[in-house]
Short mmCIF file of C-alpha atoms and ligand atoms in Angstrom, two decimals:
data_model
loop_
_atom_site.label_atom_id
_atom_site.label_comp_id
_atom_site.label_asym_id
_atom_site.label_seq_id
_atom_site.Cartn_x
_atom_site.Cartn_y
_atom_site.Cartn_z
CA MET A 12 -29.99 98.26 -92.76
CA GLY A 13 -27.86 95.90 -90.72
CA GLU A 14 -28.86 97.66 -87.53
CA LYS A 15 -32.53 97.01 -88.23
CA THR A 16 -32.12 93.26 -87.92
CA ALA A 17 -30.10 93.84 -84.73
CA PHE A 18 -33.32 94.25 -82.74
CA ARG A 19 -34.29 90.67 -82.11
CA GLY A 20 -35.81 88.83 -79.22
CA GLY A 21 -37.89 91.74 -77.95
CA ARG A 22 -40.02 89.33 -75.91
CA ILE A 23 -37.06 87.69 -74.25
CA TRP A 24 -35.60 91.08 -73.34
CA ALA A 25 -38.93 92.20 -71.95
CA ALA A 26 -39.21 89.04 -69.87
CA ALA A 27 -35.65 89.53 -68.63
CA ALA A 28 -36.34 93.16 -67.75
CA GLY A 29 -39.47 92.05 -65.94
CA ALA A 30 -37.57 89.40 -63.98
CA VAL A 31 -34.89 91.93 -63.00
CA SER A 32 -37.61 94.36 -61.94
CA GLY A 33 -39.05 91.58 -59.77
CA GLY A 34 -35.59 91.18 -58.25
CA VAL A 35 -35.41 94.92 -57.60
CA PHE A 36 -38.85 94.71 -55.94
CA VAL A 37 -37.83 91.86 -53.61
CA ALA A 38 -34.37 93.26 -52.87
CA SER A 39 -35.70 96.74 -52.01
CA ALA A 40 -38.26 95.13 -49.70
CA GLU A 41 -35.52 93.05 -48.04
CA VAL A 42 -33.27 96.06 -47.53
CA THR A 43 -36.17 98.04 -46.03
CA ALA A 44 -37.09 95.10 -43.81
CA PHE A 45 -33.49 94.86 -42.63
CA LEU A 46 -33.48 98.57 -41.80
CA VAL A 47 -36.86 99.09 -40.17
CA ALA A 48 -38.78 95.85 -39.61
CA ARG A 49 -36.68 92.70 -39.46
CA ASP A 50 -39.68 90.41 -39.37
CA ALA A 51 -41.68 92.09 -42.14
CA SER A 52 -40.04 90.65 -45.24
CA PRO A 53 -42.87 90.27 -47.78
CA LEU A 54 -41.17 87.21 -49.26
CA LEU A 55 -41.07 85.49 -45.87
CA ALA A 56 -44.55 86.68 -45.01
CA ALA A 57 -45.77 85.17 -48.27
CA GLY A 58 -43.87 82.01 -47.33
CA SER A 59 -45.59 81.86 -43.95
CA LEU A 60 -48.91 82.40 -45.68
CA VAL A 61 -48.16 79.48 -48.01
CA ILE A 62 -47.21 77.32 -45.00
CA ASP A 63 -50.52 78.25 -43.41
CA ILE A 64 -52.67 77.50 -46.42
CA VAL A 65 -51.12 74.48 -48.17
CA PRO A 66 -52.89 71.24 -47.25
CA GLN A 67 -51.28 68.93 -44.72
CA TRP A 68 -50.51 66.20 -47.27
CA ALA A 69 -48.52 68.64 -49.41
CA LYS A 70 -46.52 69.69 -46.37
CA GLU A 71 -45.81 66.07 -45.48
CA LEU A 72 -44.81 65.29 -49.05
CA THR A 73 -42.40 68.24 -49.09
CA ILE A 74 -40.86 67.17 -45.81
CA ALA A 75 -40.60 63.57 -47.03
CA VAL A 76 -38.80 64.67 -50.19
CA PHE A 77 -36.69 67.55 -48.92
CA GLY A 78 -36.33 66.68 -45.25
CA ALA A 79 -34.87 69.50 -43.21
CA ASN A 80 -34.47 71.56 -46.40
CA ASP A 81 -38.24 71.95 -46.73
CA LYS A 82 -38.08 75.65 -45.87
CA LEU A 83 -35.31 76.20 -48.39
CA PHE A 84 -37.40 74.41 -51.00
CA LEU A 85 -40.33 76.66 -50.21
CA LEU A 86 -38.20 79.79 -50.53
CA VAL A 87 -36.60 78.67 -53.80
CA THR A 88 -40.05 77.83 -55.19
CA LEU A 89 -41.34 81.21 -54.09
CA GLY A 90 -38.32 82.93 -55.63
CA VAL A 91 -38.81 81.13 -58.95
CA GLY A 92 -42.53 81.96 -58.80
CA VAL A 93 -41.76 85.64 -58.23
CA LEU A 94 -39.35 85.69 -61.19
CA LEU A 95 -41.90 84.00 -63.49
CA VAL A 96 -44.69 86.39 -62.54
CA ALA A 97 -42.29 89.32 -62.90
CA ALA A 98 -41.17 88.11 -66.33
CA ALA A 99 -44.82 87.89 -67.36
CA ALA A 100 -45.32 91.43 -66.06
CA GLY A 101 -42.40 92.50 -68.28
CA LEU A 102 -44.11 90.99 -71.31
CA LEU A 103 -47.40 92.67 -70.43
CA GLU A 104 -45.69 96.01 -69.91
CA ARG A 105 -44.02 95.70 -73.29
CA ARG A 106 -47.37 95.14 -74.95
CA ARG A 107 -49.22 97.81 -73.04
CA ARG A 108 -47.75 100.52 -70.87
CA TRP A 109 -48.86 100.24 -67.18
CA ALA A 110 -50.15 96.68 -67.62
CA GLY A 111 -47.02 95.20 -66.02
CA VAL A 112 -46.83 97.99 -63.47
CA ALA A 113 -50.37 97.08 -62.44
CA VAL A 114 -49.23 93.48 -61.78
CA PHE A 115 -46.43 94.78 -59.53
CA ALA A 116 -48.80 97.11 -57.72
CA ALA A 117 -51.14 94.18 -57.07
CA ALA A 118 -48.20 92.14 -55.74
CA GLY A 119 -47.36 95.09 -53.47
CA ILE A 120 -50.88 95.12 -52.06
CA ALA A 121 -50.72 91.35 -51.49
CA GLY A 122 -47.38 91.81 -49.72
CA LEU A 123 -48.87 94.60 -47.63
CA LEU A 124 -51.68 92.31 -46.50
CA ALA A 125 -49.21 89.53 -45.75
CA THR A 126 -46.88 91.65 -43.60
CA THR A 127 -49.40 93.83 -41.77
CA THR A 128 -51.97 91.21 -40.78
CA ARG A 129 -49.59 89.16 -38.64
CA ALA A 130 -50.28 89.30 -34.92
CA GLU A 131 -46.97 90.91 -33.96
CA ALA A 132 -46.85 93.41 -36.86
CA THR A 133 -45.80 96.97 -36.09
CA ALA A 134 -46.70 100.03 -38.18
CA PHE A 135 -43.30 99.69 -39.87
CA ALA A 136 -44.37 96.34 -41.32
CA ALA A 137 -46.10 98.22 -44.15
CA LEU A 138 -42.86 99.77 -45.37
CA PRO A 139 -41.02 96.80 -46.95
CA PRO A 140 -43.81 95.88 -49.41
CA LEU A 141 -44.50 99.55 -50.15
CA VAL A 142 -40.87 100.45 -50.84
CA GLY A 143 -40.43 97.19 -52.78
CA ALA A 144 -43.47 97.81 -54.96
CA ILE A 145 -42.51 101.41 -55.70
CA ALA A 146 -38.92 100.49 -56.60
CA GLY A 147 -40.12 97.52 -58.70
CA CYS A 148 -42.68 99.60 -60.61
CA LEU A 149 -40.20 102.39 -61.32
CA PHE A 150 -37.59 99.95 -62.53
CA LEU A 151 -40.04 98.03 -64.69
CA SER A 152 -41.39 101.18 -66.28
CA ALA A 153 -37.85 102.52 -66.89
CA SER A 154 -36.41 99.33 -68.33
CA ILE A 155 -39.35 98.56 -70.62
CA GLY A 156 -39.25 102.21 -71.68
CA ALA A 157 -35.58 101.80 -72.57
CA LEU A 158 -36.42 98.62 -74.47
CA ARG A 159 -39.10 100.49 -76.43
CA ARG A 160 -36.67 103.25 -77.37
CA TRP A 161 -34.18 100.67 -78.52
CA ARG A 162 -36.85 99.01 -80.66
CA SER A 163 -38.15 102.21 -82.22
CA SER A 164 -34.69 103.58 -82.94
CA ALA A 165 -33.78 100.24 -84.53
CA ALA A 166 -36.93 100.42 -86.64
CA ALA A 167 -36.29 104.02 -87.65
CA ASP A 168 -32.66 103.15 -88.27
CA ASP A 169 -31.74 106.69 -87.23
CA GLY A 170 -28.28 105.80 -86.05
CA ARG A 171 -29.13 105.64 -82.33
CA PRO A 172 -29.94 101.95 -81.87
CA GLY A 173 -26.41 101.18 -80.71
CA THR A 174 -26.67 103.73 -77.88
CA ASP A 175 -30.24 102.76 -76.94
CA ARG A 176 -29.29 99.10 -76.93
CA ARG A 177 -26.36 99.76 -74.61
CA ARG A 178 -28.57 101.85 -72.33
CA PHE A 179 -31.15 99.11 -71.99
CA LEU A 180 -28.57 96.38 -71.42
CA LEU A 181 -26.63 98.46 -68.91
CA LEU A 182 -29.77 99.35 -66.97
CA THR A 183 -30.92 95.72 -66.84
CA ALA A 184 -27.49 94.39 -65.88
CA LEU A 185 -27.03 97.02 -63.16
CA GLY A 186 -30.50 96.27 -61.80
CA ALA A 187 -29.76 92.56 -61.72
CA VAL A 188 -26.42 92.97 -59.94
CA ALA A 189 -27.78 95.52 -57.46
CA ALA A 190 -30.78 93.32 -56.68
CA ILE A 191 -28.67 90.22 -56.08
CA VAL A 192 -26.03 91.98 -53.97
CA ALA A 193 -28.40 94.15 -51.89
CA GLY A 194 -31.06 91.46 -51.59
CA THR A 195 -28.80 88.68 -50.37
CA GLY A 196 -26.82 91.12 -48.22
CA ALA A 197 -29.98 92.32 -46.47
CA ARG A 198 -31.33 88.78 -46.08
CA ILE A 199 -28.06 87.57 -44.54
CA GLY A 200 -27.97 90.63 -42.31
CA THR A 201 -31.50 90.01 -41.11
CA VAL A 202 -30.85 86.36 -40.34
CA ALA A 203 -27.51 87.08 -38.68
CA THR A 204 -28.85 89.77 -36.41
CA GLY A 205 -32.07 87.77 -36.06
CA SER A 206 -35.16 89.33 -34.67
CA VAL A 207 -34.89 88.46 -30.99
CA ALA A 208 -38.58 89.24 -30.67
CA ALA A 209 -39.30 86.44 -33.14
CA VAL A 210 -36.89 84.09 -31.38
CA ARG A 211 -38.58 84.86 -28.07
CA LYS A 212 -41.98 84.21 -29.57
CA ALA A 213 -40.93 80.82 -30.90
CA LEU A 214 -39.16 79.84 -27.66
CA ARG A 215 -40.66 76.86 -25.83
CA LEU A 216 -39.53 76.54 -22.22
CA PRO A 217 -39.54 73.20 -20.42
CA GLU A 218 -42.30 72.49 -17.93
CA PRO A 219 -41.40 73.56 -14.40
CA SER A 220 -41.08 70.82 -11.80
CA SER A 221 -43.32 72.77 -9.42
CA ARG A 222 -46.05 75.34 -9.76
CA VAL A 223 -47.36 78.06 -7.49
CA THR A 224 -50.62 77.07 -5.89
CA VAL A 225 -53.03 79.94 -5.70
CA PRO A 226 -55.31 79.28 -2.73
CA ALA A 227 -59.02 79.96 -2.83
CA GLY A 228 -59.71 83.53 -1.80
CA ALA A 229 -56.32 84.79 -2.99
CA GLU A 230 -57.90 87.05 -5.56
CA LEU A 231 -60.69 89.45 -4.65
CA ASP A 232 -63.07 90.58 -7.34
CA ILE A 233 -63.45 94.29 -6.64
CA PRO A 234 -63.67 96.89 -9.41
CA GLY A 235 -60.67 99.20 -9.36
CA LEU A 236 -58.51 96.85 -7.27
CA SER A 237 -55.13 95.76 -8.70
CA PRO A 238 -55.24 92.17 -9.93
CA LEU A 239 -53.31 89.65 -7.83
CA PHE A 240 -50.92 89.03 -10.74
CA THR A 241 -50.00 92.09 -12.75
CA PRO A 242 -50.31 91.42 -16.50
CA ASN A 243 -46.96 91.79 -18.24
CA ALA A 244 -48.28 94.62 -20.39
CA ASP A 245 -49.18 96.61 -17.24
CA PHE A 246 -46.09 95.69 -15.23
CA TYR A 247 -44.04 98.75 -14.27
CA ARG A 248 -40.74 99.09 -16.03
CA VAL A 249 -37.67 100.79 -14.60
CA ASP A 250 -34.21 100.68 -16.12
CA THR A 251 -31.40 102.79 -17.49
CA ALA A 252 -31.51 101.20 -20.95
CA LEU A 253 -31.99 103.72 -23.77
CA SER A 254 -32.84 100.95 -26.21
CA VAL A 255 -33.94 97.55 -24.97
CA PRO A 256 -31.00 95.12 -25.23
CA SER A 257 -31.75 92.28 -27.61
CA ILE A 258 -30.02 89.06 -26.72
CA ALA A 259 -30.79 85.75 -28.36
CA PRO A 260 -30.82 82.84 -25.88
CA GLU A 261 -28.42 80.99 -28.17
CA GLY A 262 -25.72 83.59 -27.73
CA TRP A 263 -26.42 84.16 -24.03
CA ARG A 264 -23.80 83.16 -21.47
CA LEU A 265 -23.72 83.68 -17.73
CA THR A 266 -20.30 83.99 -16.15
CA VAL A 267 -19.88 83.44 -12.42
CA ASP A 268 -16.49 84.69 -11.31
CA GLY A 269 -14.68 86.69 -8.62
CA MET A 270 -14.11 85.10 -5.22
CA VAL A 271 -14.99 81.58 -6.34
CA ALA A 272 -13.20 78.25 -6.28
CA LYS A 273 -14.16 77.72 -9.90
CA ARG A 274 -15.13 80.28 -12.50
CA ILE A 275 -18.10 78.93 -14.43
CA GLU A 276 -19.95 79.75 -17.59
CA LEU A 277 -23.50 78.63 -18.31
CA SER A 278 -25.42 78.60 -21.57
CA PHE A 279 -29.17 79.16 -21.67
CA ASP A 280 -29.79 75.45 -22.24
CA GLU A 281 -27.51 74.51 -19.37
CA LEU A 282 -29.43 76.85 -17.11
CA LEU A 283 -32.75 75.35 -18.19
CA ARG A 284 -31.42 71.85 -17.59
CA MET A 285 -30.88 72.74 -13.94
CA GLY A 286 -34.66 72.56 -13.67
CA LEU A 287 -37.24 75.31 -13.61
CA ARG A 288 -39.62 75.98 -10.75
CA GLU A 289 -42.39 78.53 -10.44
CA TYR A 290 -42.36 81.33 -7.86
CA ALA A 291 -44.79 84.14 -7.10
CA VAL A 292 -42.91 87.29 -6.16
CA THR A 293 -43.87 90.95 -5.80
CA LEU A 294 -41.19 93.22 -7.27
CA THR A 295 -40.82 96.74 -5.89
CA CYS A 296 -38.83 99.74 -7.03
CA VAL A 297 -37.02 101.92 -4.52
CA SER A 298 -38.45 104.89 -6.42
CA ASN A 299 -41.99 103.92 -5.52
CA GLN A 300 -43.60 106.81 -3.67
CA VAL A 301 -46.18 106.13 -0.99
CA GLY A 302 -49.32 105.28 -2.97
CA GLY A 303 -47.27 104.79 -6.16
CA ASP A 304 -47.43 102.08 -8.78
CA LEU A 305 -43.80 100.97 -9.20
CA VAL A 306 -44.72 97.61 -7.72
CA GLY A 307 -46.13 94.49 -9.32
CA THR A 308 -46.57 90.78 -8.80
CA ALA A 309 -45.76 88.04 -11.28
CA ARG A 310 -45.38 84.29 -11.49
CA TRP A 311 -41.75 83.68 -12.44
CA LEU A 312 -40.11 80.52 -13.74
CA GLY A 313 -36.55 80.20 -12.65
CA VAL A 314 -33.61 78.39 -11.14
CA PRO A 315 -32.48 79.19 -7.57
CA VAL A 316 -29.42 81.47 -7.60
CA ARG A 317 -27.91 79.44 -4.75
CA GLU A 318 -27.74 76.36 -7.00
CA VAL A 319 -25.86 78.31 -9.67
CA LEU A 320 -23.51 79.87 -7.10
CA ALA A 321 -22.87 76.43 -5.58
CA LEU A 322 -21.37 75.31 -8.90
CA ALA A 323 -18.72 78.02 -8.55
CA ARG A 324 -18.24 77.59 -4.77
CA PRO A 325 -17.95 81.15 -3.38
CA ALA A 326 -15.04 81.81 -1.04
CA GLN A 327 -15.39 82.57 2.67
CA GLY A 328 -15.31 86.30 3.27
CA ALA A 329 -17.34 87.22 0.20
CA ASP A 330 -20.49 89.14 1.20
CA MET A 331 -21.83 90.47 -2.10
CA VAL A 332 -22.65 89.36 -5.60
CA LEU A 333 -22.25 92.08 -8.19
CA SER A 334 -24.59 91.16 -11.01
CA ARG A 335 -24.10 92.81 -14.35
CA SER A 336 -26.39 93.41 -17.29
CA VAL A 337 -25.20 93.40 -20.91
CA ASP A 338 -25.86 97.15 -20.92
CA GLY A 339 -23.46 97.78 -18.05
CA PHE A 340 -25.99 98.19 -15.23
CA THR A 341 -24.90 96.52 -12.01
CA ALA A 342 -26.60 95.54 -8.76
CA GLY A 343 -24.95 94.54 -5.49
CA THR A 344 -26.84 91.85 -3.60
CA PRO A 345 -25.89 90.44 -0.20
CA ILE A 346 -24.64 86.92 -0.84
CA ALA A 347 -26.57 85.83 2.23
CA ALA A 348 -29.85 86.72 0.51
CA LEU A 349 -28.84 84.70 -2.53
CA THR A 350 -27.73 81.58 -0.68
CA ASP A 351 -30.41 81.56 2.04
CA PRO A 352 -32.38 78.32 1.54
CA ASP A 353 -35.47 80.07 2.93
CA ARG A 354 -35.41 82.86 0.36
CA ASP A 355 -36.23 82.07 -3.24
CA ALA A 356 -33.70 84.23 -5.08
CA ILE A 357 -33.89 83.06 -8.68
CA LEU A 358 -32.54 83.48 -12.17
CA ALA A 359 -35.85 83.97 -13.94
CA VAL A 360 -36.58 83.11 -17.57
CA ALA A 361 -40.36 83.48 -17.68
CA MET A 362 -42.93 85.93 -16.40
CA ASN A 363 -46.63 85.14 -16.05
CA GLY A 364 -46.52 82.15 -18.35
CA GLU A 365 -44.36 83.46 -21.17
CA PRO A 366 -40.64 83.99 -21.75
CA LEU A 367 -39.51 87.25 -20.11
CA PRO A 368 -40.68 90.18 -22.22
CA LEU A 369 -37.68 91.93 -23.81
CA GLU A 370 -38.21 95.01 -21.58
CA HIS A 371 -38.23 92.84 -18.49
CA GLY A 372 -34.83 91.27 -19.10
CA PHE A 373 -35.03 88.60 -21.80
CA PRO A 374 -33.57 86.02 -21.74
CA VAL A 375 -32.51 85.91 -18.06
CA ARG A 376 -32.90 88.25 -15.07
CA MET A 377 -32.58 88.04 -11.32
CA VAL A 378 -35.55 88.16 -8.96
CA VAL A 379 -34.86 88.33 -5.23
CA PRO A 380 -37.81 88.52 -2.83
CA GLY A 381 -37.56 91.30 -0.29
CA LEU A 382 -34.91 93.49 -1.91
CA TYR A 383 -35.59 96.56 -4.04
CA GLY A 384 -35.00 96.04 -7.76
CA TYR A 385 -31.90 98.22 -7.98
CA VAL A 386 -29.95 95.95 -5.59
CA SER A 387 -31.24 92.63 -6.86
CA ALA A 388 -33.33 92.41 -10.00
CA THR A 389 -30.73 92.73 -12.78
CA LYS A 390 -32.30 92.33 -16.19
CA TRP A 391 -30.43 91.05 -19.28
CA LEU A 392 -28.11 89.36 -16.80
CA THR A 393 -24.71 88.30 -18.09
CA ARG A 394 -22.31 88.10 -15.13
CA MET A 395 -22.33 87.48 -11.39
CA THR A 396 -19.12 88.42 -9.64
CA VAL A 397 -18.68 87.18 -6.09
CA THR A 398 -17.05 90.01 -4.16
CA THR A 399 -17.44 92.26 -1.09
CA PHE A 400 -19.36 95.45 -0.36
CA ALA A 401 -16.02 96.95 0.72
CA LYS A 402 -14.45 96.32 -2.66
CA ASP A 403 -17.21 96.89 -5.21
CA GLN A 404 -19.97 99.41 -5.74
CA ALA A 405 -23.05 98.92 -7.89
CA TYR A 406 -24.64 101.36 -10.35
CA TRP A 407 -26.99 103.18 -7.94
CA THR A 408 -24.65 103.03 -4.95
CA THR A 409 -22.42 105.62 -6.59
CA ARG A 410 -25.48 107.78 -7.29
CA GLY A 411 -26.84 108.45 -3.83
CA TYR A 412 -28.61 105.21 -2.97
CA SER A 413 -27.80 102.75 -0.21
CA ALA A 414 -25.71 99.68 -0.89
CA GLN A 415 -28.21 97.57 1.03
CA ALA A 416 -31.92 98.04 0.48
CA PRO A 417 -34.54 95.66 1.84
CA ILE A 418 -38.07 96.51 0.70
CA LYS A 419 -40.01 98.51 3.27
CA LEU A 420 -43.42 97.16 4.18
CA SER A 421 -46.13 99.27 2.66
CA SER A 422 -49.79 99.50 1.75
CA ARG A 423 -51.75 101.27 -0.95
CA ILE A 424 -55.35 102.33 -1.58
CA ASP A 425 -56.42 101.45 -5.14
CA THR A 426 -60.08 102.41 -4.91
CA PRO A 427 -61.88 104.79 -4.55
CA ARG A 428 -59.62 107.03 -6.54
CA ILE A 429 -58.91 110.62 -5.60
CA ASP A 430 -59.92 111.85 -9.07
CA LYS A 431 -63.26 110.08 -9.34
CA GLU A 432 -66.38 110.99 -7.42
CA ILE A 433 -68.38 108.05 -6.05
CA PRO A 434 -72.11 107.89 -5.27
CA PRO A 435 -73.21 107.89 -1.62
CA GLY A 436 -74.12 104.63 0.08
CA ALA A 437 -72.40 101.26 0.22
CA ALA A 438 -68.78 101.60 -0.96
CA ARG A 439 -65.76 99.38 -0.87
CA ILE A 440 -62.30 100.71 -0.04
CA ALA A 441 -59.68 98.33 -1.40
CA GLY A 442 -56.00 98.07 -2.16
CA VAL A 443 -52.84 96.03 -1.78
CA ALA A 444 -50.16 95.66 0.92
CA TRP A 445 -46.74 94.02 0.82
CA ALA A 446 -44.00 92.92 3.19
CA GLN A 447 -41.94 90.50 1.10
CA THR A 448 -40.28 87.58 2.94
CA VAL A 449 -42.41 88.30 6.02
CA GLY A 450 -46.02 88.61 4.94
CA ILE A 451 -48.82 90.99 5.91
CA GLU A 452 -50.63 90.42 9.19
CA ARG A 453 -53.07 93.30 9.23
CA VAL A 454 -54.23 96.29 7.19
CA GLU A 455 -56.11 99.13 8.89
CA VAL A 456 -58.02 102.04 7.45
CA GLN A 457 -58.89 105.29 9.14
CA ILE A 458 -61.72 107.44 7.82
CA ASP A 459 -61.81 111.15 8.65
CA GLY A 460 -59.49 110.71 11.64
CA GLY A 461 -61.82 108.22 13.32
CA ALA A 462 -60.97 104.86 14.84
CA TRP A 463 -58.71 102.49 12.88
CA GLN A 464 -60.78 99.76 11.25
CA THR A 465 -59.32 96.40 10.33
CA ALA A 466 -59.67 95.49 6.65
CA THR A 467 -60.37 92.01 5.31
CA LEU A 468 -57.32 90.44 3.64
CA SER A 469 -57.21 88.09 0.65
CA THR A 470 -55.63 84.69 1.30
CA PRO A 471 -51.89 85.21 0.74
CA VAL A 472 -50.21 83.21 -2.04
CA GLY A 473 -47.02 83.35 0.02
CA GLU A 474 -44.99 85.79 2.10
CA ASP A 475 -43.22 87.07 -1.04
CA THR A 476 -46.39 88.34 -2.66
CA TRP A 477 -48.65 91.25 -1.82
CA VAL A 478 -52.12 90.69 -0.44
CA GLN A 479 -55.28 92.48 -1.45
CA TRP A 480 -57.52 94.02 1.20
CA PHE A 481 -60.90 95.71 1.44
CA LEU A 482 -63.13 97.53 3.89
CA ASP A 483 -66.83 98.15 3.43
CA TRP A 484 -67.95 101.67 4.13
CA ASN A 485 -71.19 103.58 4.10
CA ALA A 486 -70.13 106.67 2.17
CA THR A 487 -71.93 109.93 2.94
CA SER A 488 -71.98 112.96 0.65
CA GLY A 489 -68.98 115.22 0.89
CA SER A 490 -65.21 114.91 1.09
CA HIS A 491 -63.55 112.23 3.19
CA THR A 492 -59.97 111.51 4.12
CA LEU A 493 -58.80 107.88 4.05
CA VAL A 494 -55.53 106.70 5.57
CA VAL A 495 -54.10 103.17 5.31
CA ARG A 496 -51.38 101.38 7.27
CA ALA A 497 -50.18 97.79 7.40
CA THR A 498 -48.52 95.57 9.97
CA ASP A 499 -46.32 92.62 9.01
CA ARG A 500 -46.23 89.16 10.52
CA ASN A 501 -43.32 90.12 12.76
CA GLY A 502 -45.65 92.67 14.36
CA ARG A 503 -43.91 95.63 12.79
CA MET A 504 -46.13 98.47 11.72
CA GLN A 505 -45.55 100.47 8.54
CA GLU A 506 -43.68 103.67 9.44
CA GLN A 507 -45.89 106.73 9.75
CA GLU A 508 -43.22 109.31 9.13
CA ARG A 509 -42.81 110.38 5.52
CA THR A 510 -39.33 109.99 4.08
CA PRO A 511 -38.24 110.42 0.44
CA ILE A 512 -37.26 107.54 -1.84
CA ALA A 513 -33.53 108.26 -1.58
CA PRO A 514 -31.42 106.71 -0.20
CA ASP A 515 -33.29 103.47 0.54
CA GLY A 516 -37.02 103.75 -0.13
CA SER A 517 -39.95 105.92 0.91
CA THR A 518 -41.94 105.53 4.11
CA GLY A 519 -45.23 106.96 5.33
CA TRP A 520 -48.91 106.13 5.49
CA GLN A 521 -50.87 106.88 2.35
CA SER A 522 -53.61 109.42 2.84
CA THR A 523 -56.16 110.15 0.14
CA VAL A 524 -59.31 112.20 -0.28
CA VAL A 525 -62.53 110.78 -1.66
CA ARG A 526 -65.38 112.86 -2.99
CA VAL A 527 -68.81 111.38 -2.46
CA GLY A 528 -71.64 112.87 -4.53
CA THR A 529 -75.17 113.60 -3.44
CA ALA A 530 -77.98 111.08 -3.75
CA GLY A 531 -80.19 111.05 -6.86
N1 MTE B 218 -30.17 95.84 -16.61
C1 MTE B 218 -30.91 96.50 -15.72
N2 MTE B 218 -31.60 95.80 -14.82
C2 MTE B 218 -32.37 96.44 -13.91
C3 MTE B 218 -32.44 97.85 -13.89
C4 MTE B 218 -31.69 98.56 -14.87
O1 MTE B 218 -31.70 99.79 -14.92
N3 MTE B 218 -30.95 97.85 -15.78
N4 MTE B 218 -33.25 98.48 -12.99
C5 MTE B 218 -33.58 97.75 -11.78
C6 MTE B 218 -34.65 98.39 -11.05
S1 MTE B 218 -34.32 99.88 -10.33
C7 MTE B 218 -35.87 97.79 -10.87
S2 MTE B 218 -37.00 98.46 -9.82
C8 MTE B 218 -36.22 96.56 -11.61
C9 MTE B 218 -37.48 96.78 -12.39
O2 MTE B 218 -37.80 95.62 -13.13
P1 MTE B 218 -38.95 95.71 -14.21
O3 MTE B 218 -38.59 96.80 -15.16
O4 MTE B 218 -39.01 94.37 -14.84
O5 MTE B 218 -40.22 96.03 -13.47
O6 MTE B 218 -35.21 96.16 -12.49
C10 MTE B 218 -33.90 96.29 -12.01
N5 MTE B 218 -33.04 95.71 -12.99
MO1 MO B 219 -35.99 100.41 -9.03
#
């Protein structure tokens, strides 16, 4: 009979089991977020939602009362709210099976909406709330089930209440400990390893002291023609990185060492304080085939490399800077190209108006007009060693490519395309041409082996950017061969002879075939 009165406080136990289940829910979501989607914690997503929807006066009041701890206050409030709702779900579940589980399922759906509707959400963002809800529901159902068994065995007084009581208490205690340990562990892990994507998104760069002026007529409006500035999403990407390095600006350091009077180290903020300027530069890959698309133009914000090198004072006799990426890639750039006051070699931090995309070298990369990427454009830059070509070899130099590799002047036909028939009549042949550091003087097009016709050029932004060109043509039905060639401002014509990309870039005039349909 004594055992019968031992079952007391059924409501409190149910509330406790509910609260622990809530903890299991949140902790499982945090662990999943840590593993697959660092910025898809349902708790934080709910927090952001609250920040977005609470009225301004409430925000100001919170900041007035809690100061810089306002976010902590929000999270603690949210945490307490979650525990209260979960405790209520425990009570509901005790009264009616599935009633509490339904509350958890609803919370899971709310979490799903919160994590998946954010602008930067990936498909993985659905996992943390899903896994959390499933784990929470299972735990709630199991613990309230154990509580029920304890109660009924106490009522029946069949000698098992002691065991059932221990089972319930053990389950609840284990759940609580596991939730606290795994939940805080995952949260700390997520914060410590930070989502660099989120840091990048929140990063505000200082205004540059100068901007690129884009003259009237720099951009032609012709369907099928490459835009003057290549959108970041369309910009070609070439690197040896299996997974994109993720470096937070806070932890970033640039070391300048080697043949220098003074070895220096710069933080990201120190680099920014040197003053940003904007440059328009066309980047080109040595692997670009004639007519290929491993070339693109962007507006970059950066600091001249020569100003950074000047801080370290390179020694006489040095003729190369070996730049190194965090992933081990290296490029060897002639020091003359980096210190030349007439060439805007920069350490770039932004691309087309936003911090460098992670794939394009966040937080800092090199951009050197006129040199192929593999000898100059080191992404995820971390070190510049002043040295000599005789002493050091860069990544691609030991793999069959030249140590020195200026970009070869080239031209490309963008439209009409070889794979798309056009109607007969007035047509526009258009494309781009580049001769970085020199500029394009003339682009000529030859149709079906006839006379070379001079194309109209867009107004150049500068000698480091490509120009667009077009030629009007009266297309007649049938197949036609188009050939393009460019001449730079030094009077040098693009080489006609075809050579492969190795060891220092392809040459040759692009030739393409256009099919023109019949009228009507
Ligand atoms: N860290 C690193 N930087 C790198 C490379 C690389 O493999 N690793 N490739 C280079 C090459 S070959 C080119 S053409 C350019 C391409 O820059 P993008 O991917 O931003 O277009 O980056 C250069 N910088
Ligand atoms: Mo490249």
